[in-house]
CSV table of C-alpha atoms and ligand atoms in Angstrom, one decimal:
chain,number,residue,atom,x,y,z
A,1,MET,CA,-40.7,75.3,-88.2
A,2,SER,CA,-39.6,79.0,-87.9
A,3,SER,CA,-40.2,81.8,-90.6
A,4,SER,CA,-38.6,84.3,-89.3
A,5,PRO,CA,-36.2,86.1,-91.5
A,6,THR,CA,-33.4,85.4,-88.0
A,7,ASP,CA,-33.7,81.8,-88.6
A,8,PRO,CA,-30.6,80.7,-87.7
A,9,ARG,CA,-30.0,78.1,-91.0
A,10,PHE,CA,-30.3,81.2,-93.0
A,11,VAL,CA,-27.9,84.1,-91.8
A,12,ILE,CA,-24.8,82.9,-93.3
A,13,GLU,CA,-21.9,84.0,-91.1
A,14,GLY,CA,-18.9,85.0,-92.5
A,15,ALA,CA,-21.1,86.3,-95.7
A,16,THR,CA,-20.5,90.0,-97.7
A,17,GLU,CA,-23.5,92.2,-96.8
A,18,GLU,CA,-24.4,91.2,-101.0
A,19,GLN,CA,-24.5,87.9,-100.2
A,20,GLN,CA,-26.3,87.9,-97.0
A,21,ALA,CA,-28.8,89.8,-98.6
A,22,ALA,CA,-29.4,87.7,-101.8
A,23,VAL,CA,-30.0,84.8,-99.3
A,24,ASP,CA,-32.8,87.2,-97.4
A,25,GLU,CA,-33.9,87.8,-100.5
A,26,LEU,CA,-35.0,83.9,-101.3
A,27,VAL,CA,-35.8,83.5,-97.8
A,28,LYS,CA,-38.9,85.7,-98.6
A,29,GLN,CA,-39.8,84.2,-101.7
A,30,PHE,CA,-39.7,80.5,-100.0
A,31,LEU,CA,-41.1,80.9,-96.7
A,32,LEU,CA,-44.5,81.0,-96.7
A,33,THR,CA,-46.9,82.5,-93.7
A,34,ASP,CA,-49.1,80.4,-92.8
A,35,SER,CA,-51.9,82.9,-93.9
A,36,GLN,CA,-50.2,82.4,-97.6
A,37,LEU,CA,-50.9,79.0,-97.1
A,38,GLU,CA,-54.2,79.3,-95.5
A,39,ALA,CA,-55.2,81.2,-98.8
A,40,ILE,CA,-54.2,78.5,-100.7
A,41,THR,CA,-55.7,75.6,-99.0
A,42,LYS,CA,-58.7,77.5,-99.8
A,43,GLU,CA,-58.3,77.7,-103.6
A,44,PHE,CA,-57.2,73.8,-103.5
A,45,ARG,CA,-60.3,73.0,-101.5
A,46,ARG,CA,-62.5,74.5,-104.1
A,47,ARG,CA,-60.8,73.1,-107.5
A,48,MET,CA,-61.3,69.4,-105.1
A,49,GLU,CA,-64.9,70.4,-105.6
A,50,GLU,CA,-64.9,71.7,-109.1
A,51,GLY,CA,-63.3,68.4,-110.0
A,52,LEU,CA,-66.0,66.2,-108.4
A,53,VAL,CA,-68.8,68.0,-110.3
A,54,ALA,CA,-67.3,67.4,-113.9
A,55,ASP,CA,-64.3,65.7,-115.7
A,56,GLY,CA,-61.0,68.1,-117.5
A,57,LYS,CA,-61.0,70.4,-114.4
A,58,VAL,CA,-57.4,70.9,-112.7
A,59,LEU,CA,-57.6,68.4,-110.5
A,60,LYS,CA,-59.1,65.8,-112.5
A,61,MET,CA,-60.3,63.6,-109.0
A,62,ILE,CA,-60.7,60.8,-111.0
A,63,PRO,CA,-62.7,57.7,-110.0
A,64,SER,CA,-60.4,54.4,-109.4
A,65,TYR,CA,-63.3,51.7,-109.5
A,66,VAL,CA,-62.0,50.8,-106.0
A,67,THR,CA,-64.2,50.6,-103.8
A,68,LYS,CA,-63.8,47.8,-101.6
A,69,ARG,CA,-61.0,47.9,-98.3
A,70,PRO,CA,-59.2,44.7,-97.7
A,71,LYS,CA,-59.8,43.8,-93.7
A,72,GLY,CA,-56.1,42.3,-92.8
A,73,THR,CA,-57.5,38.7,-92.3
A,74,GLU,CA,-56.6,37.5,-96.0
A,75,THR,CA,-53.7,35.3,-97.0
A,76,GLY,CA,-52.0,34.0,-100.3
A,77,SER,CA,-49.9,35.7,-103.0
A,78,TYR,CA,-50.6,38.4,-105.6
A,79,TYR,CA,-48.7,40.0,-108.4
A,80,ALA,CA,-48.0,43.5,-109.2
A,81,ILE,CA,-46.3,45.4,-111.7
A,82,ASP,CA,-45.1,49.0,-110.6
A,83,LEU,CA,-44.0,51.5,-112.9
A,84,GLY,CA,-43.1,54.9,-110.9
A,85,GLY,CA,-40.7,57.2,-112.2
A,86,THR,CA,-37.5,56.4,-112.5
A,87,ASN,CA,-37.4,52.6,-112.1
A,88,LEU,CA,-39.9,49.7,-112.8
A,89,ARG,CA,-40.9,47.3,-109.6
A,90,LEU,CA,-42.1,43.5,-110.4
A,91,ILE,CA,-43.3,42.8,-107.0
A,92,ARG,CA,-44.7,39.0,-105.4
A,93,ALA,CA,-46.6,39.8,-101.8
A,94,THR,CA,-47.5,37.4,-99.8
A,95,LEU,CA,-50.5,38.3,-97.4
A,96,ASP,CA,-50.1,37.0,-93.5
A,97,GLY,CA,-53.7,37.0,-92.8
A,98,LYS,CA,-52.7,40.1,-89.9
A,99,GLY,CA,-51.6,42.9,-91.7
A,100,GLY,CA,-48.6,41.9,-93.0
A,101,VAL,CA,-47.3,41.4,-96.3
A,102,LYS,CA,-43.8,39.7,-97.1
A,103,THR,CA,-42.7,40.9,-100.5
A,104,GLU,CA,-40.1,39.8,-102.7
A,105,HIS,CA,-39.0,41.8,-105.8
A,106,GLN,CA,-37.0,42.9,-108.1
A,107,LYS,CA,-36.1,46.7,-109.7
A,108,PHE,CA,-35.6,47.7,-112.7
A,109,THR,CA,-34.2,50.7,-113.9
A,110,LEU,CA,-36.4,52.6,-116.9
A,111,THR,CA,-34.0,52.6,-119.7
A,112,GLU,CA,-33.9,56.2,-121.8
A,113,GLU,CA,-35.1,53.8,-124.6
A,114,ALA,CA,-38.3,52.8,-122.9
A,115,LYS,CA,-39.0,56.0,-121.4
A,116,ALA,CA,-38.8,57.7,-124.9
A,117,ARG,CA,-40.1,54.5,-127.5
A,118,THR,CA,-40.1,51.1,-126.1
A,119,LEU,CA,-41.6,51.4,-122.7
A,120,PHE,CA,-44.4,48.5,-122.7
A,121,ASP,CA,-42.1,46.2,-124.5
A,122,PHE,CA,-39.7,46.7,-122.0
A,123,ILE,CA,-42.1,46.4,-119.1
A,124,ALA,CA,-43.3,42.7,-120.7
A,125,GLN,CA,-39.7,41.5,-121.0
A,126,CYS,CA,-38.8,42.7,-116.5
A,127,VAL,CA,-42.2,40.5,-116.4
A,128,GLU,CA,-40.2,37.6,-118.1
A,129,THR,CA,-37.3,37.9,-116.6
A,130,PHE,CA,-38.9,38.3,-113.2
A,131,LEU,CA,-41.5,35.1,-113.5
A,132,ASP,CA,-38.3,32.8,-115.2
A,133,ASP,CA,-35.9,33.6,-112.7
A,134,ARG,CA,-38.4,32.0,-110.2
A,135,ASN,CA,-39.5,29.4,-112.5
A,136,LEU,CA,-43.5,30.9,-112.1
A,137,ARG,CA,-44.0,31.4,-115.6
A,138,PRO,CA,-47.8,29.6,-116.6
A,139,THR,CA,-46.8,26.8,-118.5
A,140,GLY,CA,-50.1,26.2,-121.0
A,141,GLN,CA,-52.1,24.1,-119.1
A,142,GLN,CA,-51.9,26.4,-116.1
A,143,PRO,CA,-54.6,29.5,-115.6
A,144,PRO,CA,-52.5,33.0,-116.6
A,145,ILE,CA,-51.2,34.8,-114.1
A,146,SER,CA,-53.1,38.0,-112.6
A,147,MET,CA,-50.9,40.8,-112.2
A,148,GLY,CA,-52.0,44.9,-111.0
A,149,PHE,CA,-50.4,47.3,-112.6
A,150,THR,CA,-49.8,50.3,-111.1
A,151,PHE,CA,-49.1,53.5,-113.6
A,152,SER,CA,-48.6,56.4,-112.0
A,153,TYR,CA,-49.5,58.9,-114.4
A,154,PRO,CA,-53.3,60.8,-115.1
A,155,VAL,CA,-55.0,57.7,-116.5
A,156,GLN,CA,-58.7,58.7,-117.0
A,157,GLN,CA,-60.2,54.9,-115.6
A,158,THR,CA,-62.8,53.1,-117.8
A,159,SER,CA,-63.3,50.1,-115.7
A,160,ILE,CA,-61.2,48.6,-113.2
A,161,ASN,CA,-58.6,47.2,-115.7
A,162,SER,CA,-58.4,50.0,-118.5
A,163,GLY,CA,-58.0,53.5,-118.8
A,164,ILE,CA,-57.0,55.7,-121.2
A,165,LEU,CA,-53.7,57.6,-120.6
A,166,VAL,CA,-54.4,61.4,-120.4
A,167,GLN,CA,-51.1,62.9,-120.7
A,168,TRP,CA,-47.2,62.1,-119.7
A,169,THR,CA,-45.6,63.6,-116.7
A,170,LYS,CA,-42.2,63.1,-115.0
A,171,GLY,CA,-40.2,62.7,-117.8
A,172,LEU,CA,-41.4,60.1,-119.9
A,173,ASN,CA,-42.6,60.5,-123.2
A,174,VAL,CA,-43.6,57.4,-125.5
A,175,PRO,CA,-45.3,58.4,-128.0
A,176,GLY,CA,-48.6,57.0,-129.4
A,177,CYS,CA,-49.8,56.5,-125.8
A,178,VAL,CA,-51.7,59.2,-125.3
A,179,GLY,CA,-55.4,58.7,-125.5
A,180,ARG,CA,-54.8,55.2,-125.6
A,181,ASP,CA,-55.4,52.3,-123.3
A,182,VAL,CA,-52.5,51.2,-120.9
A,183,VAL,CA,-53.8,47.9,-120.2
A,184,ARG,CA,-54.6,46.7,-123.6
A,185,LEU,CA,-50.7,48.2,-124.7
A,186,LEU,CA,-49.2,46.5,-121.6
A,187,GLN,CA,-51.3,42.9,-122.6
A,188,ASP,CA,-50.2,43.6,-126.4
A,189,ALA,CA,-47.2,43.6,-125.3
A,190,LEU,CA,-47.4,40.8,-122.9
A,191,LEU,CA,-49.1,38.5,-125.6
A,192,ARG,CA,-46.0,39.3,-128.2
A,193,LEU,CA,-43.9,37.5,-125.4
A,194,GLY,CA,-46.3,34.3,-125.4
A,195,LEU,CA,-46.7,35.4,-121.7
A,196,ARG,CA,-50.0,33.8,-119.9
A,197,VAL,CA,-50.2,36.8,-117.3
A,198,LYS,CA,-53.5,38.8,-116.8
A,199,ILE,CA,-53.5,42.6,-115.8
A,200,SER,CA,-56.7,42.6,-113.8
A,201,ALA,CA,-56.0,45.5,-112.5
A,202,LEU,CA,-54.7,49.4,-113.5
A,203,VAL,CA,-53.8,51.0,-110.1
A,204,ASN,CA,-52.5,54.5,-109.7
A,205,ASP,CA,-49.4,54.6,-107.6
A,206,THR,CA,-51.8,56.6,-104.7
A,207,VAL,CA,-53.9,54.1,-105.0
A,208,GLY,CA,-52.2,51.4,-104.1
A,209,THR,CA,-50.7,53.2,-101.5
A,210,LEU,CA,-53.9,53.7,-99.8
A,211,LEU,CA,-54.9,50.0,-100.3
A,212,SER,CA,-51.4,48.8,-98.7
A,213,SER,CA,-51.5,51.1,-95.9
A,214,ALA,CA,-55.4,49.8,-95.4
A,215,TYR,CA,-54.6,46.2,-95.2
A,216,ALA,CA,-52.2,47.3,-92.6
A,217,ASN,CA,-54.0,49.4,-90.6
A,218,PRO,CA,-57.5,49.7,-91.4
A,219,SER,CA,-58.6,53.4,-90.2
A,220,SER,CA,-56.3,54.3,-93.2
A,221,GLN,CA,-58.2,57.1,-95.7
A,222,MET,CA,-55.8,58.5,-97.9
A,223,GLY,CA,-52.5,57.7,-99.2
A,224,ILE,CA,-49.9,59.9,-100.6
A,225,ILE,CA,-46.5,59.7,-103.1
A,226,PHE,CA,-43.3,61.9,-102.6
A,227,GLY,CA,-41.0,60.1,-104.7
A,228,THR,CA,-40.7,62.0,-108.2
A,229,GLY,CA,-43.9,63.1,-108.4
A,230,THR,CA,-46.6,64.0,-106.1
A,231,ASN,CA,-50.3,62.6,-105.9
A,232,ALA,CA,-52.5,61.9,-103.7
A,233,ALA,CA,-55.7,59.2,-103.4
A,234,TYR,CA,-58.6,58.8,-101.0
A,235,TYR,CA,-61.7,57.3,-99.7
A,236,GLU,CA,-64.9,59.5,-101.2
A,237,ASP,CA,-68.1,58.9,-100.2
A,238,VAL,CA,-69.6,58.4,-103.6
A,239,SER,CA,-72.8,60.2,-102.6
A,240,ASN,CA,-70.3,63.4,-102.9
A,241,VAL,CA,-68.6,62.5,-106.7
A,242,ALA,CA,-71.8,64.3,-108.7
A,243,LYS,CA,-69.8,63.7,-112.3
A,244,TRP,CA,-69.9,59.5,-111.3
A,245,LYS,CA,-72.5,58.2,-113.5
A,246,GLY,CA,-71.9,54.2,-112.9
A,247,PRO,CA,-73.6,51.8,-110.8
A,248,ASN,CA,-73.5,52.9,-106.6
A,249,PRO,CA,-71.2,50.1,-104.8
A,250,ALA,CA,-72.1,48.5,-101.8
A,251,SER,CA,-69.9,49.8,-99.6
A,252,GLY,CA,-71.0,53.8,-100.7
A,253,GLU,CA,-68.1,54.8,-100.6
A,254,MET,CA,-64.8,54.7,-103.8
A,255,VAL,CA,-61.1,55.8,-103.7
A,256,LEU,CA,-60.5,58.9,-105.8
A,257,ASN,CA,-57.0,59.6,-107.8
A,258,MET,CA,-56.6,63.4,-107.5
A,259,GLU,CA,-53.8,64.0,-109.5
A,260,TRP,CA,-53.1,66.9,-107.2
A,261,GLY,CA,-49.6,67.5,-108.5
A,262,ALA,CA,-51.2,69.8,-111.7
A,263,PHE,CA,-53.0,72.0,-109.0
A,264,ASP,CA,-52.9,75.9,-110.5
A,265,SER,CA,-51.5,75.1,-113.3
A,266,ASP,CA,-54.4,76.4,-115.7
A,267,ASP,CA,-53.9,80.1,-113.8
A,268,PHE,CA,-50.5,80.3,-112.4
A,269,ALA,CA,-52.3,82.2,-109.6
A,270,PHE,CA,-52.4,80.8,-106.0
A,271,LEU,CA,-48.4,79.0,-105.2
A,272,PRO,CA,-45.9,81.1,-104.8
A,273,PHE,CA,-43.9,81.2,-108.4
A,274,THR,CA,-40.2,82.7,-108.3
A,275,PRO,CA,-38.2,83.7,-111.2
A,276,HIS,CA,-36.6,79.7,-110.4
A,277,ASP,CA,-39.6,78.4,-110.7
A,278,ILE,CA,-40.6,79.9,-113.5
A,279,LYS,CA,-37.2,79.0,-115.5
A,280,LEU,CA,-37.8,75.3,-114.5
A,281,ASP,CA,-41.4,75.2,-116.0
A,282,ARG,CA,-40.2,76.7,-118.7
A,283,LYS,CA,-37.5,74.6,-119.8
A,284,SER,CA,-39.6,71.6,-118.5
A,285,ILE,CA,-41.0,68.9,-121.5
A,286,ASN,CA,-44.3,70.1,-119.6
A,287,PRO,CA,-44.5,74.0,-119.4
A,288,ARG,CA,-47.5,75.5,-117.9
A,289,LYS,CA,-48.6,71.5,-116.1
A,290,GLN,CA,-48.0,70.1,-112.7
A,291,ALA,CA,-47.1,73.6,-111.0
A,292,TYR,CA,-47.8,71.8,-108.2
A,293,GLU,CA,-45.7,68.7,-108.6
A,294,LYS,CA,-42.7,71.0,-109.6
A,295,MET,CA,-42.6,72.8,-106.0
A,296,ILE,CA,-42.5,70.1,-103.9
A,297,SER,CA,-41.6,66.7,-105.5
A,298,GLY,CA,-37.8,65.0,-106.3
A,299,MET,CA,-37.9,64.9,-109.7
A,300,TYR,CA,-37.4,69.1,-109.4
A,301,LEU,CA,-36.5,70.7,-106.2
A,302,GLY,CA,-32.5,69.8,-107.1
A,303,GLU,CA,-33.2,72.1,-110.8
A,304,ILE,CA,-34.6,74.8,-108.4
A,305,ALA,CA,-32.1,74.3,-106.4
A,306,ARG,CA,-29.4,74.8,-109.9
A,307,ASN,CA,-31.7,77.8,-110.7
A,308,ILE,CA,-31.0,79.3,-107.3
A,309,ILE,CA,-27.3,78.5,-107.6
A,310,LEU,CA,-27.1,80.5,-110.7
A,311,TRP,CA,-28.7,83.2,-110.2
A,312,LEU,CA,-25.8,83.7,-106.9
A,313,ALA,CA,-23.0,82.5,-109.0
A,314,ASP,CA,-23.8,85.1,-112.2
A,315,GLN,CA,-23.6,87.7,-109.5
A,316,ARG,CA,-20.7,86.5,-108.5
A,317,LEU,CA,-21.9,85.4,-105.0
A,318,LEU,CA,-21.5,82.1,-105.1
A,319,PHE,CA,-18.5,80.1,-105.9
A,320,ASP,CA,-16.6,83.5,-107.0
A,321,GLY,CA,-18.6,83.7,-109.9
A,322,ARG,CA,-17.3,80.5,-111.4
A,323,SER,CA,-19.9,77.7,-112.7
A,324,SER,CA,-18.8,74.6,-114.2
A,325,ASP,CA,-20.4,72.3,-117.5
A,326,ILE,CA,-21.5,70.3,-114.8
A,327,LEU,CA,-23.7,73.3,-113.0
A,328,ASN,CA,-24.7,74.7,-116.2
A,329,ALA,CA,-26.6,71.2,-117.7
A,330,MET,CA,-30.7,70.8,-116.5
A,331,TRP,CA,-31.1,68.3,-114.2
A,332,SER,CA,-27.6,67.9,-113.5
A,333,ILE,CA,-28.3,68.1,-109.5
A,334,ASP,CA,-30.3,65.1,-108.2
A,335,THR,CA,-32.6,66.1,-105.1
A,336,SER,CA,-30.6,63.9,-103.1
A,337,TYR,CA,-28.3,66.4,-103.0
A,338,LEU,CA,-30.1,68.8,-100.8
A,339,SER,CA,-30.5,66.0,-97.9
A,340,ALA,CA,-26.8,65.6,-98.4
A,341,ALA,CA,-26.5,69.6,-98.3
A,342,ILE,CA,-28.8,69.3,-94.5
A,343,ILE,CA,-27.3,66.0,-93.5
A,344,ASP,CA,-23.7,68.1,-92.9
A,345,GLU,CA,-23.5,69.0,-89.8
A,346,SER,CA,-19.4,69.1,-89.6
A,347,PRO,CA,-17.7,72.1,-89.2
A,348,THR,CA,-16.2,72.8,-92.4
A,349,LEU,CA,-19.3,70.8,-94.3
A,350,SER,CA,-16.5,68.7,-95.8
A,351,GLU,CA,-19.6,66.6,-97.5
A,352,ILE,CA,-21.4,69.9,-99.5
A,353,GLN,CA,-17.9,69.9,-100.6
A,354,GLN,CA,-17.5,67.2,-101.9
A,355,VAL,CA,-20.8,67.3,-103.8
A,356,ILE,CA,-19.9,71.5,-104.5
A,357,GLU,CA,-16.3,70.1,-106.0
A,358,LYS,CA,-17.2,66.4,-106.9
A,359,THR,CA,-20.3,66.3,-108.8
A,360,MET,CA,-20.7,70.0,-109.4
A,361,GLY,CA,-17.3,70.0,-110.7
A,362,VAL,CA,-16.9,73.5,-109.3
A,363,PRO,CA,-12.9,72.7,-109.0
A,364,ARG,CA,-13.0,75.4,-105.1
A,365,SER,CA,-15.4,76.6,-102.7
A,366,THR,CA,-15.3,78.5,-99.7
A,367,LEU,CA,-17.1,78.0,-96.3
A,368,VAL,CA,-19.5,80.8,-96.9
A,369,ASP,CA,-20.3,79.2,-100.4
A,370,ARG,CA,-21.0,75.7,-98.4
A,371,ARG,CA,-22.8,77.5,-95.9
A,372,ILE,CA,-25.1,79.1,-98.6
A,373,LEU,CA,-25.8,75.7,-100.2
A,374,ARG,CA,-26.7,74.5,-96.9
A,375,ALA,CA,-30.0,77.7,-96.7
A,376,ILE,CA,-30.8,76.6,-100.5
A,377,ALA,CA,-31.4,72.8,-99.8
A,378,HIS,CA,-33.4,74.2,-96.8
A,379,LEU,CA,-35.4,76.6,-98.3
A,380,VAL,CA,-36.7,74.7,-101.3
A,381,GLY,CA,-37.1,71.4,-99.7
A,382,GLU,CA,-38.8,73.3,-96.3
A,383,ARG,CA,-41.5,75.1,-99.0
A,384,ALA,CA,-41.8,71.7,-100.5
A,385,ALA,CA,-42.4,70.6,-97.4
A,386,ARG,CA,-45.2,73.4,-95.9
A,387,LEU,CA,-46.6,73.4,-99.6
A,388,SER,CA,-47.3,69.6,-99.5
A,389,SER,CA,-49.6,70.3,-96.2
A,390,ILE,CA,-51.7,72.3,-98.5
A,391,GLY,CA,-53.2,68.9,-100.0
A,392,VAL,CA,-52.7,67.1,-97.0
A,393,VAL,CA,-55.5,69.7,-95.2
A,394,ALA,CA,-57.7,70.4,-97.8
A,395,THR,CA,-58.1,66.5,-98.0
A,396,LEU,CA,-58.6,66.1,-94.4
A,397,LEU,CA,-61.5,69.0,-93.9
A,398,LYS,CA,-63.4,68.1,-96.9
A,399,ARG,CA,-64.5,65.0,-94.7
A,400,PRO,CA,-64.5,66.3,-91.8
A,401,GLU,CA,-66.5,63.6,-90.1
A,402,LEU,CA,-63.9,61.2,-90.0
A,403,LEU,CA,-61.9,62.9,-88.1
A,404,SER,CA,-63.6,62.7,-84.9
A,405,LYS,CA,-62.1,58.9,-85.2
A,406,PRO,CA,-58.8,57.3,-85.6
A,407,ILE,CA,-57.4,58.5,-89.2
A,408,HIS,CA,-54.4,57.0,-90.7
A,409,ILE,CA,-52.5,58.1,-94.3
A,410,GLY,CA,-49.5,56.1,-95.9
A,411,ILE,CA,-47.3,57.5,-97.4
A,412,ASP,CA,-44.6,56.4,-100.2
A,413,GLY,CA,-41.7,57.8,-101.9
A,414,SER,CA,-38.1,59.0,-101.1
A,415,MET,CA,-39.3,62.4,-100.8
A,416,TYR,CA,-41.0,61.8,-97.6
A,417,GLU,CA,-38.7,59.0,-96.2
A,418,HIS,CA,-35.3,60.2,-97.3
A,419,PHE,CA,-35.6,64.3,-97.3
A,420,PRO,CA,-34.1,65.5,-93.5
A,421,ASN,CA,-37.6,67.1,-91.4
A,422,PHE,CA,-40.0,66.7,-94.6
A,423,GLU,CA,-41.9,64.2,-92.4
A,424,CYS,CA,-42.2,66.6,-89.4
A,425,ILE,CA,-42.1,70.1,-91.0
A,426,LEU,CA,-45.2,68.7,-92.7
A,427,ALA,CA,-46.9,67.3,-90.0
A,428,LYS,CA,-46.0,70.4,-87.8
A,429,THR,CA,-47.8,72.8,-90.6
A,430,VAL,CA,-50.5,70.2,-90.7
A,431,SER,CA,-51.4,70.4,-87.2
A,432,ARG,CA,-51.7,74.5,-87.6
A,433,PHE,CA,-55.0,74.1,-89.5
A,434,ILE,CA,-56.4,71.4,-88.2
A,435,PRO,CA,-57.8,72.0,-84.8
A,436,GLU,CA,-55.9,69.7,-81.8
A,437,HIS,CA,-58.9,67.7,-80.5
A,438,GLN,CA,-59.4,66.3,-84.3
A,439,PHE,CA,-55.0,66.8,-85.6
A,440,LYS,CA,-54.4,64.1,-82.2
A,441,ASN,CA,-56.4,61.3,-84.0
A,442,ILE,CA,-54.5,61.7,-87.0
A,443,SER,CA,-51.4,59.3,-88.2
A,444,PHE,CA,-48.7,58.8,-90.7
A,445,SER,CA,-46.3,56.6,-91.3
A,446,LEU,CA,-44.5,55.3,-94.2
A,447,ALA,CA,-46.0,53.0,-96.8
A,448,LYS,CA,-42.6,51.5,-97.8
A,449,ASP,CA,-43.5,50.2,-101.4
A,450,GLY,CA,-47.1,50.9,-101.2
A,451,SER,CA,-47.7,51.2,-104.8
A,452,GLY,CA,-46.9,47.5,-105.7
A,453,VAL,CA,-48.4,45.7,-102.2
A,454,GLY,CA,-51.4,47.6,-103.3
A,455,ALA,CA,-51.9,46.9,-106.5
A,456,ALA,CA,-51.5,43.2,-105.4
A,457,ILE,CA,-53.7,43.4,-103.0
A,458,ILE,CA,-56.4,45.1,-105.5
A,459,ALA,CA,-55.6,42.1,-107.9
A,460,MET,CA,-56.2,40.2,-104.0
A,461,LEU,CA,-60.1,42.0,-103.4
A,462,MET,CA,-61.0,41.2,-107.6
A,463,ALA,CA,-60.6,37.0,-107.1
A,464,THR,CA,-61.8,37.2,-104.0
A,465,GLU,CA,-66.2,37.7,-104.0
A,466,ASP,CA,-67.4,39.5,-100.8
B,501,ADP,P1,-40.5,57.1,-108.0
B,501,ADP,O1,-41.5,58.3,-107.4
B,501,ADP,O2,-39.9,56.3,-109.5
B,501,ADP,O3,-41.3,55.4,-107.6
B,501,ADP,P2,-38.6,57.1,-105.8
B,501,ADP,O4,-40.1,57.5,-104.4
B,501,ADP,O5,-37.8,56.4,-105.4
B,501,ADP,O6,-39.6,56.3,-107.0
B,501,ADP,O7,-38.3,58.8,-106.0
B,501,ADP,C1,-37.1,59.4,-106.7
B,501,ADP,C2,-36.9,60.4,-107.0
B,501,ADP,O8,-36.8,60.9,-105.1
B,501,ADP,C3,-36.2,61.5,-107.9
B,501,ADP,O9,-36.4,62.4,-108.5
B,501,ADP,C4,-34.8,61.4,-107.0
B,501,ADP,O10,-33.6,62.4,-107.0
B,501,ADP,C5,-35.3,61.5,-105.8
B,501,ADP,N1,-34.7,61.3,-104.7
B,501,ADP,C6,-33.6,59.9,-104.4
B,501,ADP,N2,-33.1,59.9,-103.0
B,501,ADP,C7,-33.0,61.2,-101.9
B,501,ADP,C8,-33.1,61.7,-101.3
B,501,ADP,N3,-32.1,61.7,-100.6
B,501,ADP,N4,-33.2,63.1,-100.9
B,501,ADP,C9,-34.4,63.4,-101.4
B,501,ADP,N5,-34.4,63.1,-103.0
B,501,ADP,C10,-34.1,61.6,-103.0
B,502,MG,MG1,-43.1,54.5,-106.5
């Protein structure tokens, strides 16, 4: 993607000089040069190394206790509970023995009450509904059903099926959980409902995404989420993990959950913070945390755009200086509206007009307003995709020996799946930092709902001897 100031996406036809000058200022803040990215990547790599040596660093590099890989030939049905930032999914995954998986799943939206208070009881009730609706609930005579539990929040894993919550992220804030074993909390809630379900694996969503990708494609080395939040996991040689004090696995490798969303949170020194990012951070429920995630993921991009919109409106450079109650409210702009704005190629930008006048509650918009809105969506999205490449490049260059043969990356999350050009800008940016003869070995693909399927696959690996 071009980063030149004359990029046609950022030359607003019909704009006043002041409007264009404001857009030019945004372009300067949001379009990152390759050399900026290179410097940030170098720091990212340093932070990875630091996290491999000791606990409590910015990149936590958490051992997942997953040391095996599926072969792709395994068969049977396995279960998982997938708690994301927005939804809860109950999954029954049936493996066909040829790398293919059929899934049956049921989606529940987290209620505000669940997010603030009753989370584990809510999950247990969803498990009950899922099993009862399908007549799968084990009776007293039957063995309990084992389930993998995908939990996409930072956990200090203490075994394959236990882990202490380090902190909440992505809008969840249930009291009394930080510092406790989340499997115990869920197992107790299941017990309260008398459900014969055993949580056999606690899985980060990135680890799940990697494992589901590995079932379909044995050369998978990395799993990434670009959804409500962002994070990644990869297979690391255990001899590179100085802080690992447990037994050496037979395979010699273990999946590490990087918790990369936290990158640069300690000193805010490397990422390209703009006043719009700082404003978001200050008002978020986790200020000065998850700095990288806040520039990349679905939960935040709409809010960054909202801050930019208000900055322009307050200078009377947008909407004739008008705002609305909706626009004035934090988090009122969903990132999916940015996708919609980029896709709109109609002559009057009628889709964007709808968003402005219906969704944002601003009564009137000019064509120039809509063009500016579209430019904002491009800027915020492109910066996210380019920054995303940093983590990918740093991780791939960490084990360059793997780049001499095919290497696959499984990616899940609505940003990757739906944000226009995200995938293309990401791949193109990665290609600028990895030599061509190695880049050609790299493939990316959508591991749709991989986080849950992977947890079911890990539950399978736990039940299977070597
Ligand atoms: P989770 O992270 O909970 O597993 P998803 O991967 O579905 O869930 O991501 C949800 C996030 O993606 C939300 O923050 C939402 O705003 C954002 N999102 C949903 N649809 C789109 C879209 N079409 N374009 C960009 N972002 C989207
Ligand atoms: Mg998810």
